[in-house]
Coordinates of N, CA, C and O in Angstrom, one line a residue:
X12 N 2.1 -20.8 -1.6 CA 3.0 -21.3 -0.5 C 2.2 -21.7 0.7 O 1.3 -21.0 1.1
X13 N 2.6 -22.8 1.3 CA 1.9 -23.3 2.5 C 2.0 -22.3 3.7 O 3.0 -21.6 3.8
X14 N 1.0 -22.4 4.5 CA 0.9 -21.5 5.7 C 2.2 -21.6 6.6 O 2.8 -20.7 7.0
X15 N 2.6 -22.9 6.8 CA 3.8 -23.1 7.7 C 5.0 -22.5 7.1 O 5.9 -22.0 7.8
X16 N 5.2 -22.6 5.7 CA 6.3 -22.1 5.1 C 6.3 -20.5 5.2 O 7.4 -19.9 5.5
X17 N 5.2 -19.9 5.0 CA 5.1 -18.5 5.1 C 5.4 -18.0 6.5 O 6.1 -17.0 6.7
X18 N 4.9 -18.7 7.5 CA 5.2 -18.4 8.9 C 6.7 -18.5 9.3 O 7.3 -17.7 9.9
X19 N 7.3 -19.6 8.8 CA 8.7 -19.9 9.1 C 9.5 -18.8 8.5 O 10.5 -18.3 9.1
X20 N 9.2 -18.3 7.2 CA 10.0 -17.3 6.6 C 9.8 -16.0 7.4 O 10.8 -15.2 7.6
X21 N 8.6 -15.7 7.8 CA 8.3 -14.5 8.6 C 9.0 -14.5 9.9 O 9.6 -13.5 10.3
X22 N 9.1 -15.7 10.6 CA 9.8 -15.8 11.8 C 11.3 -15.5 11.7 O 11.9 -14.9 12.5
X23 N 11.8 -16.0 10.6 CA 13.3 -15.8 10.3 C 13.5 -14.3 10.1 O 14.5 -13.7 10.6
X24 N 12.6 -13.6 9.4 CA 12.7 -12.1 9.2 C 12.7 -11.4 10.6 O 13.4 -10.5 10.8
X25 N 11.8 -11.8 11.4 CA 11.6 -11.2 12.7 C 12.9 -11.4 13.5 O 13.4 -10.5 14.2
X26 N 13.4 -12.6 13.5 CA 14.7 -12.9 14.3 C 15.9 -12.1 13.9 O 16.8 -11.9 14.6
X27 N 15.9 -11.7 12.6 CA 17.0 -11.0 12.1 C 16.7 -9.5 11.9 O 17.6 -8.7 11.4
X28 N 15.6 -9.0 12.4 CA 15.1 -7.7 12.2 C 16.0 -6.7 12.9 O 16.4 -6.9 14.0
X29 N 16.2 -5.5 12.2 CA 17.0 -4.4 12.9 C 16.3 -3.1 12.6 O 16.9 -2.1 12.5
X30 N 14.9 -3.1 12.5 CA 14.2 -1.9 12.2 C 14.1 -0.9 13.3 O 13.7 0.2 13.0
X31 N 14.3 -1.3 14.5 CA 14.3 -0.3 15.6 C 15.4 -0.6 16.6 O 16.0 -1.7 16.6
X32 N 15.7 0.3 17.5 CA 16.9 0.2 18.4 C 16.7 -1.0 19.4 O 17.7 -1.4 19.9
X33 N 15.5 -1.5 19.6 CA 15.4 -2.7 20.5 C 16.2 -3.9 20.0 O 16.6 -4.7 20.8
X34 N 16.4 -4.0 18.7 CA 17.1 -5.1 18.2 C 18.6 -5.2 18.7 O 19.1 -6.3 18.9
X35 N 19.2 -4.1 19.0 CA 20.5 -4.1 19.5 C 20.6 -4.6 21.0 O 21.7 -4.9 21.5
X36 N 19.5 -4.6 21.7 CA 19.4 -4.9 23.1 C 19.0 -6.3 23.4 O 19.1 -6.8 24.5
X37 N 18.4 -7.0 22.4 CA 17.8 -8.3 22.6 C 18.8 -9.4 22.7 O 19.9 -9.4 22.1
X38 N 18.4 -10.5 23.5 CA 19.1 -11.7 23.4 C 18.4 -12.5 22.3 O 19.1 -13.1 21.4
X39 N 17.1 -12.6 22.3 CA 16.3 -13.2 21.2 C 15.1 -12.4 20.8 O 14.5 -11.9 21.7
X40 N 14.8 -12.3 19.6 CA 13.5 -11.8 19.1 C 12.5 -12.9 19.5 O 12.8 -14.1 19.5
X41 N 11.2 -12.5 19.6 CA 10.2 -13.4 20.0 C 9.1 -13.4 19.0 O 8.1 -12.6 19.2
X42 N 9.1 -14.1 17.9 CA 8.1 -14.1 16.9 C 6.7 -14.5 17.4 O 5.7 -13.8 17.1
X43 N 6.6 -15.6 18.1 CA 5.4 -16.1 18.6 C 5.4 -17.6 18.6 O 6.4 -18.2 18.2
X44 N 4.4 -18.3 19.1 CA 4.4 -19.7 19.1 C 2.9 -20.2 19.2 O 2.0 -19.5 19.6
X45 N 2.8 -21.5 18.7 CA 1.5 -22.1 18.8 C 1.1 -22.6 17.4 O 2.0 -22.8 16.5
X46 N -0.2 -22.8 17.2 CA -0.7 -23.4 16.0 C -0.9 -22.3 14.9 O -1.5 -21.3 15.1
X47 N -0.4 -22.7 13.7 CA -0.6 -21.8 12.6 C -2.0 -21.8 12.0 O -2.4 -21.1 11.2
X48 N -2.8 -22.8 12.5 CA -4.2 -23.0 12.2 C -5.1 -22.6 13.3 O -6.3 -22.9 13.3
X49 N -4.6 -21.8 14.3 CA -5.3 -21.5 15.5 C -6.6 -20.7 15.1 O -6.5 -19.8 14.3
X50 N -7.7 -21.0 15.8 CA -8.9 -20.1 15.7 C -8.7 -18.9 16.6 O -9.3 -17.9 16.4
X51 N -7.9 -19.0 17.7 CA -7.7 -17.9 18.6 C -6.3 -17.5 18.6 O -5.3 -18.3 18.8
X52 N -6.1 -16.1 18.5 CA -4.7 -15.5 18.5 C -4.7 -14.6 19.7 O -5.5 -13.7 19.8
X53 N -3.7 -14.8 20.6 CA -3.5 -13.9 21.7 C -2.4 -12.9 21.4 O -1.4 -13.4 20.9
X54 N -2.6 -11.6 21.6 CA -1.6 -10.6 21.3 C -1.2 -9.9 22.5 O -2.0 -9.0 23.0
X55 N 0.0 -10.1 23.0 CA 0.4 -9.3 24.2 C 1.1 -8.1 23.7 O 1.0 -7.7 22.5
X56 N 1.9 -7.5 24.6 CA 2.5 -6.2 24.3 C 3.9 -6.3 23.8 O 4.3 -5.8 22.7
X57 N 4.8 -6.9 24.6 CA 6.2 -7.1 24.3 C 6.8 -8.1 25.2 O 6.3 -8.4 26.2
X58 N 7.9 -8.8 24.7 CA 8.5 -9.8 25.5 C 9.1 -9.2 26.8 O 9.5 -8.0 26.9
X59 N 9.1 -10.0 27.9 CA 9.8 -9.7 29.1 C 11.2 -10.4 29.2 O 11.6 -10.9 28.2
X60 N 11.7 -10.4 30.4 CA 13.1 -11.0 30.6 C 13.1 -12.4 30.1 O 14.0 -12.8 29.3
X61 N 12.2 -13.3 30.6 CA 12.3 -14.7 30.3 C 12.0 -15.0 28.8 O 12.6 -15.9 28.2
X62 N 11.1 -14.2 28.2 CA 10.8 -14.3 26.8 C 12.0 -14.0 26.0 O 12.3 -14.7 25.0
X63 N 12.7 -13.0 26.4 CA 13.9 -12.6 25.7 C 15.0 -13.6 25.8 O 15.7 -13.9 24.8
X64 N 15.1 -14.3 26.9 CA 16.1 -15.3 27.1 C 15.8 -16.6 26.3 O 16.7 -17.2 25.7
X65 N 14.5 -16.9 26.2 CA 14.1 -18.2 25.6 C 13.6 -18.0 24.1 O 13.5 -19.0 23.4
X66 N 13.3 -16.8 23.7 CA 12.8 -16.6 22.4 C 11.3 -17.1 22.2 O 10.9 -17.3 21.1
X67 N 10.6 -17.2 23.3 CA 9.2 -17.7 23.3 C 8.3 -16.7 24.0 O 8.8 -16.2 25.0
X68 N 7.1 -16.6 23.6 CA 6.2 -15.6 24.3 C 5.6 -16.2 25.6 O 5.4 -17.4 25.7
X69 N 5.4 -15.4 26.5 CA 4.6 -15.7 27.8 C 5.2 -17.0 28.5 O 4.5 -18.0 28.7
X70 N 6.5 -17.0 28.8 CA 7.1 -18.1 29.5 C 7.5 -17.7 30.9 O 8.0 -18.5 31.6
X71 N 7.3 -16.5 31.3 CA 7.6 -16.0 32.7 C 6.4 -16.2 33.6 O 5.5 -17.1 33.3
X72 N 6.3 -15.4 34.6 CA 5.2 -15.6 35.6 C 3.8 -15.3 35.0 O 2.8 -16.0 35.2
X73 N 3.7 -14.3 34.1 CA 2.5 -14.0 33.4 C 2.1 -15.1 32.5 O 0.9 -15.4 32.4
X74 N 3.1 -15.8 31.9 CA 2.8 -17.0 31.1 C 2.2 -18.1 31.9 O 1.3 -18.8 31.4
X75 N 2.6 -18.3 33.1 CA 2.0 -19.3 34.0 C 0.5 -19.0 34.2 O -0.3 -19.9 34.3
X76 N 0.2 -17.7 34.4 CA -1.2 -17.3 34.6 C -2.0 -17.6 33.3 O -3.1 -18.2 33.4
X77 N -1.4 -17.3 32.2 CA -2.1 -17.5 30.9 C -2.3 -19.0 30.7 O -3.4 -19.4 30.3
X78 N -1.3 -19.9 31.0 CA -1.5 -21.3 30.9 C -2.6 -21.8 31.8 O -3.4 -22.7 31.4
X79 N -2.7 -21.3 33.0 CA -3.7 -21.7 33.9 C -5.1 -21.3 33.4 O -6.1 -22.1 33.4
X80 N -5.2 -20.1 32.9 CA -6.5 -19.6 32.3 C -6.9 -20.4 31.1 O -8.1 -20.8 30.9
X81 N -6.0 -20.7 30.2 CA -6.2 -21.6 29.1 C -6.7 -23.0 29.5 O -7.7 -23.5 29.0
X82 N -6.0 -23.5 30.5 CA -6.4 -24.9 31.0 C -7.8 -24.9 31.5 O -8.6 -25.9 31.3
X83 N -8.2 -23.8 32.2 CA -9.5 -23.7 32.8 C -10.7 -23.8 31.8 O -11.8 -24.2 32.1
X84 N -10.3 -23.4 30.5 CA -11.4 -23.5 29.5 C -11.1 -24.6 28.5 O -11.6 -24.6 27.4
X85 N -10.2 -25.5 28.9 CA -9.9 -26.7 28.0 C -9.0 -26.5 26.9 O -9.1 -27.2 25.9
X86 N -8.2 -25.4 26.9 CA -7.2 -25.2 25.8 C -5.8 -25.3 26.3 O -5.5 -25.2 27.5
X87 N -4.9 -25.6 25.3 CA -3.5 -25.7 25.6 C -2.8 -24.7 24.6 O -3.4 -24.2 23.6
X88 N -1.6 -24.4 24.9 CA -0.8 -23.4 24.0 C -0.8 -23.9 22.6 O -0.8 -23.1 21.7
X89 N -0.7 -25.2 22.4 CA -0.7 -25.8 21.0 C -1.9 -25.5 20.3 O -2.0 -25.7 19.0
X90 N -3.0 -25.2 21.0 CA -4.3 -25.0 20.3 C -4.5 -23.6 19.8 O -5.4 -23.3 19.0
X91 N -3.7 -22.6 20.3 CA -3.8 -21.2 20.0 C -2.5 -20.7 19.5 O -1.5 -21.4 19.4
X92 N -2.5 -19.4 19.0 CA -1.3 -18.8 18.7 C -1.1 -17.6 19.6 O -2.0 -16.8 19.8
X93 N 0.1 -17.5 20.1 CA 0.5 -16.4 21.1 C 1.6 -15.6 20.5 O 2.7 -16.1 20.1
X94 N 1.4 -14.3 20.5 CA 2.5 -13.4 20.0 C 2.4 -12.0 20.8 O 1.6 -11.9 21.7
X95 N 3.2 -11.1 20.3 CA 3.1 -9.7 20.9 C 3.2 -8.7 19.7 O 3.6 -9.1 18.6
X96 N 2.8 -7.5 20.0 CA 2.9 -6.4 19.0 C 4.4 -6.2 18.7 O 4.8 -6.1 17.6
X97 N 5.2 -6.0 19.8 CA 6.6 -5.7 19.7 C 7.3 -7.0 19.9 O 7.0 -7.7 20.9
X98 N 8.2 -7.4 19.1 CA 8.9 -8.7 19.1 C 10.2 -8.8 19.9 O 10.7 -9.8 20.1
X99 N 10.7 -7.6 20.3 CA 11.9 -7.6 21.2 C 11.6 -6.9 22.5 O 10.8 -6.0 22.5
X100 N 12.4 -7.3 23.5 CA 12.1 -6.8 24.9 C 12.5 -5.3 25.0 O 13.7 -5.0 24.8
X101 N 11.6 -4.4 25.4 CA 12.0 -3.1 25.8 C 12.8 -3.1 27.1 O 12.6 -3.9 27.9
X102 N 13.8 -2.2 27.3 CA 14.6 -2.2 28.5 C 13.8 -2.1 29.7 O 12.8 -1.4 29.8
X103 N 14.2 -2.9 30.7 CA 13.5 -2.9 32.0 C 12.0 -3.2 32.0 O 11.2 -2.8 32.8
X104 N 11.6 -3.9 30.9 CA 10.2 -4.3 30.7 C 9.3 -3.1 30.6 O 8.1 -3.2 31.0
X105 N 9.8 -1.9 30.2 CA 8.9 -0.8 30.0 C 7.9 -1.0 28.9 O 8.1 -1.9 28.1
X106 N 6.9 -0.2 28.9 CA 5.9 -0.3 27.8 C 6.5 0.0 26.5 O 7.4 0.8 26.4
X107 N 6.1 -0.7 25.4 CA 6.6 -0.3 24.1 C 6.2 1.1 23.7 O 5.1 1.5 24.1
X108 N 7.1 1.8 23.0 CA 6.7 3.2 22.6 C 6.1 3.2 21.2 O 6.2 2.1 20.5
X109 N 5.6 4.3 20.8 CA 4.9 4.4 19.5 C 5.8 4.0 18.3 O 5.4 3.3 17.4
X110 N 7.0 4.5 18.3 CA 8.0 4.2 17.2 C 8.2 2.7 17.1 O 8.3 2.1 16.0
X111 N 8.4 2.0 18.3 CA 8.6 0.6 18.3 C 7.4 -0.2 17.8 O 7.6 -1.1 17.0
X112 N 6.2 0.2 18.2 CA 5.0 -0.4 17.7 C 4.9 -0.2 16.2 O 4.6 -1.2 15.5
X113 N 5.2 1.0 15.7 CA 5.0 1.3 14.3 C 6.0 0.4 13.5 O 5.7 -0.1 12.4
X114 N 7.2 0.3 14.0 CA 8.3 -0.5 13.3 C 7.9 -2.0 13.3 O 8.1 -2.7 12.3
X115 N 7.3 -2.5 14.3 CA 7.1 -3.9 14.5 C 5.7 -4.4 14.1 O 5.6 -5.6 13.7
X116 N 4.7 -3.6 14.1 CA 3.4 -4.0 13.9 C 3.1 -4.6 12.5 O 2.3 -5.5 12.4
X117 N 3.9 -4.3 11.4 CA 3.7 -5.0 10.2 C 3.9 -6.5 10.3 O 3.2 -7.3 9.6
X118 N 4.8 -6.9 11.2 CA 4.9 -8.4 11.4 C 3.7 -9.0 12.0 O 3.3 -10.1 11.6
X119 N 3.1 -8.3 13.0 CA 1.8 -8.8 13.6 C 0.7 -8.8 12.5 O 0.0 -9.8 12.4
X120 N 0.6 -7.8 11.7 CA -0.4 -7.7 10.6 C -0.2 -8.9 9.7 O -1.2 -9.6 9.3
X121 N 1.0 -9.3 9.4 CA 1.3 -10.4 8.5 C 0.9 -11.7 9.2 O 0.4 -12.6 8.5
X122 N 1.2 -11.8 10.5 CA 0.8 -13.1 11.2 C -0.7 -13.2 11.2 O -1.2 -14.4 11.0
X123 N -1.4 -12.2 11.4 CA -2.9 -12.2 11.3 C -3.3 -12.7 9.9 O -4.2 -13.5 9.8
X124 N -2.7 -12.1 8.9 CA -3.1 -12.5 7.5 C -2.8 -13.9 7.2 O -3.6 -14.6 6.5
X125 N -1.7 -14.5 7.7 CA -1.4 -15.9 7.4 C -2.2 -16.8 8.2 O -2.8 -17.8 7.7
X126 N -2.3 -16.6 9.5 CA -3.1 -17.5 10.4 C -4.6 -17.4 10.2 O -5.3 -18.4 10.3
X127 N -5.1 -16.2 10.0 CA -6.5 -16.0 9.8 C -7.4 -16.5 11.0 O -8.3 -17.3 10.8
X128 N -7.1 -16.0 12.1 CA -7.8 -16.4 13.3 C -9.3 -16.0 13.3 O -9.6 -15.0 12.6
X129 N -10.1 -16.7 14.0 CA -11.5 -16.3 14.1 C -11.7 -15.3 15.2 O -12.6 -14.5 15.2
X130 N -10.8 -15.4 16.2 CA -10.9 -14.5 17.4 C -9.5 -14.0 17.7 O -8.5 -14.8 17.7
X131 N -9.4 -12.7 17.9 CA -8.1 -12.1 18.3 C -8.3 -11.5 19.7 O -9.3 -10.8 20.0
X132 N -7.5 -11.9 20.6 CA -7.6 -11.5 22.0 C -6.4 -10.6 22.4 O -5.3 -11.1 22.7
X133 N -6.6 -9.3 22.3 CA -5.5 -8.4 22.7 C -5.4 -8.4 24.2 O -6.4 -8.3 24.9
X134 N -4.1 -8.6 24.7 CA -3.9 -8.7 26.2 C -3.2 -7.4 26.6 O -2.0 -7.2 26.3
X135 N -3.9 -6.5 27.3 CA -3.3 -5.3 27.7 C -3.7 -4.1 26.8 O -4.2 -4.3 25.7
X136 N -3.5 -2.9 27.4 CA -4.0 -1.7 26.7 C -3.3 -1.4 25.4 O -3.9 -0.9 24.5
X137 N -2.0 -1.6 25.3 CA -1.3 -1.3 24.1 C -1.7 -2.2 22.9 O -1.9 -1.7 21.8
X138 N -1.8 -3.5 23.2 CA -2.2 -4.3 22.1 C -3.7 -4.1 21.8 O -4.1 -4.1 20.6
X139 N -4.5 -3.8 22.8 CA -5.9 -3.5 22.6 C -6.1 -2.3 21.7 O -6.8 -2.3 20.7
X140 N -5.3 -1.2 22.0 CA -5.4 0.0 21.2 C -5.0 -0.3 19.8 O -5.7 0.2 18.8
X141 N -3.9 -1.0 19.6 CA -3.5 -1.2 18.2 C -4.5 -2.1 17.4 O -4.9 -1.7 16.3
X142 N -4.9 -3.2 18.0 CA -5.8 -4.1 17.3 C -7.2 -3.4 17.0 O -7.7 -3.5 15.9
X143 N -7.7 -2.8 18.0 CA -9.0 -2.1 17.8 C -8.9 -1.1 16.7 O -9.8 -1.0 15.7
X144 N -7.9 -0.2 16.7 CA -7.7 0.8 15.7 C -7.5 0.2 14.3 O -8.0 0.6 13.3
X145 N -6.7 -0.9 14.3 CA -6.4 -1.6 13.0 C -7.7 -2.0 12.3 O -7.8 -2.0 11.1
X146 N -8.7 -2.5 13.1 CA -10.0 -2.9 12.5 C -11.1 -1.9 12.6 O -12.2 -2.2 12.4
X147 N -10.7 -0.6 12.8 CA -11.6 0.5 12.7 C -12.5 0.8 13.9 O -13.5 1.5 13.7
X148 N -12.1 0.4 15.1 CA -12.8 0.7 16.3 C -12.0 1.8 17.1 O -10.8 1.9 17.0
X149 N -12.8 2.5 17.9 CA -12.2 3.4 18.9 C -11.6 2.6 20.1 O -12.3 1.8 20.6
X150 N -10.5 3.0 20.5 CA -9.9 2.4 21.7 C -10.5 3.1 22.9 O -10.5 4.3 23.0
X151 N -10.9 2.4 23.9 CA -11.4 2.9 25.2 C -10.6 2.3 26.3 O -9.8 1.4 26.1
X152 N -10.7 2.8 27.5 CA -9.9 2.2 28.6 C -10.3 0.7 28.7 O -11.4 0.3 28.6
X153 N -9.2 -0.1 28.9 CA -9.4 -1.5 29.0 C -10.3 -1.9 30.1 O -11.1 -2.9 30.1
X154 N -10.3 -1.1 31.2 CA -11.2 -1.4 32.4 C -12.7 -1.4 31.9 O -13.5 -2.0 32.5
X155 N -13.0 -0.6 30.9 CA -14.4 -0.5 30.4 C -14.8 -1.5 29.4 O -15.9 -1.9 29.3
X156 N -13.8 -2.0 28.6 CA -14.2 -2.9 27.5 C -13.6 -4.3 27.6 O -13.9 -5.1 26.7
X157 N -12.9 -4.6 28.6 CA -12.4 -6.0 28.7 C -13.5 -7.0 28.7 O -14.6 -6.8 29.3
X158 N -13.4 -8.1 27.9 CA -14.4 -9.1 27.9 C -15.5 -8.8 26.9 O -16.4 -9.7 26.6
X159 N -15.6 -7.6 26.3 CA -16.6 -7.3 25.3 C -16.1 -7.8 23.9 O -14.9 -7.9 23.7
X160 N -17.0 -8.0 23.0 CA -16.6 -8.5 21.7 C -16.9 -7.4 20.6 O -17.9 -6.7 20.7
X161 N -16.0 -7.3 19.7 CA -16.1 -6.4 18.5 C -16.0 -7.3 17.3 O -15.1 -8.1 17.2
X162 N -16.9 -7.1 16.3 CA -16.9 -7.9 15.1 C -16.4 -7.1 14.0 O -16.9 -6.0 13.7
X163 N -15.4 -7.6 13.3 CA -14.8 -6.9 12.2 C -14.8 -7.8 10.9 O -14.8 -9.0 11.0
X164 N -14.9 -7.1 9.8 CA -14.8 -7.9 8.5 C -13.4 -7.7 8.0 O -12.8 -6.6 8.0
X165 N -12.8 -8.8 7.5 CA -11.5 -8.8 6.9 C -11.6 -9.4 5.5 O -12.6 -9.9 5.1
X166 N -10.5 -9.4 4.8 CA -10.4 -10.1 3.5 C -10.7 -11.6 3.6 O -11.1 -12.2 2.7
X167 N -10.4 -12.1 4.8 CA -10.6 -13.6 5.0 C -11.8 -13.9 5.8 O -12.0 -15.0 6.2
X168 N -12.7 -12.9 5.9 CA -14.0 -13.2 6.6 C -14.1 -12.4 8.0 O -13.3 -11.5 8.2
X169 N -15.0 -12.9 8.8 CA -15.3 -12.2 10.0 C -14.3 -12.6 11.1 O -13.8 -13.7 11.1
X170 N -13.9 -11.6 11.9 CA -13.0 -11.8 13.0 C -13.6 -11.1 14.2 O -14.2 -10.0 14.1
X171 N -13.6 -11.8 15.4 CA -14.1 -11.2 16.6 C -12.9 -10.8 17.4 O -11.9 -11.6 17.6
X172 N -12.9 -9.6 17.9 CA -11.9 -9.0 18.8 C -12.4 -9.0 20.2 O -13.5 -8.5 20.4
X173 N -11.7 -9.5 21.1 CA -12.1 -9.6 22.5 C -11.0 -9.2 23.4 O -10.2 -10.0 23.9
X174 N -10.9 -7.9 23.7 CA -9.8 -7.4 24.6 C -9.9 -7.9 26.0 O -11.0 -8.1 26.5
X175 N -8.7 -8.2 26.6 CA -8.7 -8.6 28.0 C -7.5 -8.0 28.7 O -6.6 -7.5 28.1
X176 N -7.6 -8.0 30.0 CA -6.4 -7.5 30.8 C -5.3 -8.4 30.5 O -5.4 -9.6 30.2
X177 N -4.1 -7.9 30.6 CA -2.9 -8.7 30.5 C -2.8 -9.6 31.7 O -3.1 -9.2 32.8
X178 N -2.4 -10.9 31.4 CA -2.3 -11.8 32.6 C -1.4 -11.4 33.7 O -1.6 -11.8 34.9
X179 N -0.4 -10.5 33.4 CA 0.4 -10.0 34.5 C -0.4 -9.2 35.6 O 0.1 -9.1 36.7
X180 N -1.5 -8.7 35.2 CA -2.4 -8.0 36.1 C -2.7 -8.8 37.4 O -2.8 -8.3 38.5
X181 N -2.9 -10.1 37.1 CA -3.2 -11.1 38.2 C -2.1 -11.2 39.3 O -2.3 -11.5 40.4
X182 N -0.8 -10.8 38.8 CA 0.3 -10.9 39.7 C 0.4 -9.6 40.6 O 0.8 -9.6 41.7
X183 N -0.1 -8.5 40.0 CA 0.1 -7.2 40.7 C -1.2 -6.8 41.4 O -1.2 -6.0 42.4
X184 N -2.4 -7.2 40.8 CA -3.7 -6.9 41.4 C -4.5 -8.2 41.4 O -5.3 -8.4 40.5
X185 N -4.2 -9.0 42.4 CA -4.9 -10.3 42.4 C -6.4 -10.3 42.3 O -7.0 -11.2 41.8
X186 N -7.0 -9.2 42.7 CA -8.5 -9.1 42.6 C -8.9 -9.1 41.2 O -10.1 -9.5 40.9
X187 N -8.1 -8.8 40.2 CA -8.5 -8.8 38.8 C -8.3 -10.2 38.2 O -8.8 -10.3 37.0
X188 N -7.8 -11.1 38.9 CA -7.7 -12.5 38.3 C -9.1 -13.0 38.0 O -9.3 -13.7 37.1
X189 N -10.0 -12.7 38.9 CA -11.4 -13.2 38.8 C -12.0 -12.6 37.5 O -12.7 -13.3 36.8
X190 N -11.6 -11.3 37.2 CA -12.1 -10.7 36.0 C -11.6 -11.4 34.7 O -12.3 -11.7 33.8
X191 N -10.3 -11.8 34.8 CA -9.7 -12.6 33.7 C -10.4 -13.9 33.6 O -10.7 -14.3 32.4
X192 N -10.7 -14.6 34.7 CA -11.4 -15.9 34.6 C -12.7 -15.7 33.9 O -13.1 -16.5 33.1
X193 N -13.5 -14.7 34.3 CA -14.8 -14.5 33.7 C -14.6 -14.2 32.2 O -15.4 -14.7 31.4
X194 N -13.6 -13.4 31.8 CA -13.4 -13.1 30.4 C -13.0 -14.4 29.6 O -13.4 -14.6 28.5
X195 N -12.2 -15.3 30.2 CA -11.8 -16.5 29.6 C -13.1 -17.4 29.4 O -13.2 -18.1 28.4
X196 N -14.0 -17.4 30.4 CA -15.2 -18.2 30.2 C -16.0 -17.6 29.0 O -16.6 -18.4 28.3
X197 N -16.1 -16.3 28.9 CA -16.8 -15.7 27.8 C -16.1 -16.1 26.5 O -16.8 -16.4 25.5
X198 N -14.8 -16.1 26.5 CA -14.0 -16.6 25.3 C -14.4 -18.0 24.9 O -14.6 -18.3 23.7
X199 N -14.5 -18.9 25.9 CA -14.9 -20.3 25.6 C -16.2 -20.3 24.9 O -16.4 -21.0 23.9
X200 N -17.2 -19.5 25.4 CA -18.5 -19.5 24.8 C -18.5 -18.9 23.3 O -19.1 -19.5 22.5
X201 N -17.7 -17.9 23.1 CA -17.6 -17.3 21.8 C -16.9 -18.3 20.9 O -17.4 -18.5 19.7
X202 N -15.9 -19.0 21.4 CA -15.2 -20.0 20.5 C -16.1 -21.2 20.2 O -16.1 -21.6 19.0
X203 N -17.0 -21.6 21.1 CA -17.9 -22.7 20.8 C -19.0 -22.3 19.8 O -19.5 -23.1 19.1
X204 N -19.2 -21.0 19.6 CA -20.2 -20.5 18.7 C -19.6 -19.9 17.4 O -20.3 -19.2 16.7
X205 N -18.3 -20.1 17.2 CA -17.7 -19.5 16.1 C -17.3 -20.6 15.1 O -16.8 -21.6 15.4

């Protein structure tokens, strides 16, 4: 089956999912968006208010920061794939809990298997912890490892994991926006050499 067919079927399953209590609270599930042939996959934590309203990832204020950072390194949303570990919005934008991550992460695992990105960029500590552990690495504080690369072997070849701060950090701690900029420049270099 073609990659786009597999992804469309998976997205339908996500939109109708009722595996955890978040499904009862959502306006829209948010499977993800972008290129199914993307070399780079960004993985956030969970949808926020605007994502829940529109059914698309990173369309609120943090999304504007992400778009700006992508633009600075010559990329557009259509060039990458953007998703979250948890596909439905937790109440009041709280962090996703372990049960929600456990229920929803098989969808992310399947997205990774279908898209086969060369680089996975976890955005924020929850997605960083999940992705690093999935590929056999110890999770450390994001302040210590953001912008570093981890190389993992998968059934579809090598994948580079590059944790970064969540773009929302630039809204709450503007001094960290420069760290994000530096990490995106590193991402551009890694992408050019991958």
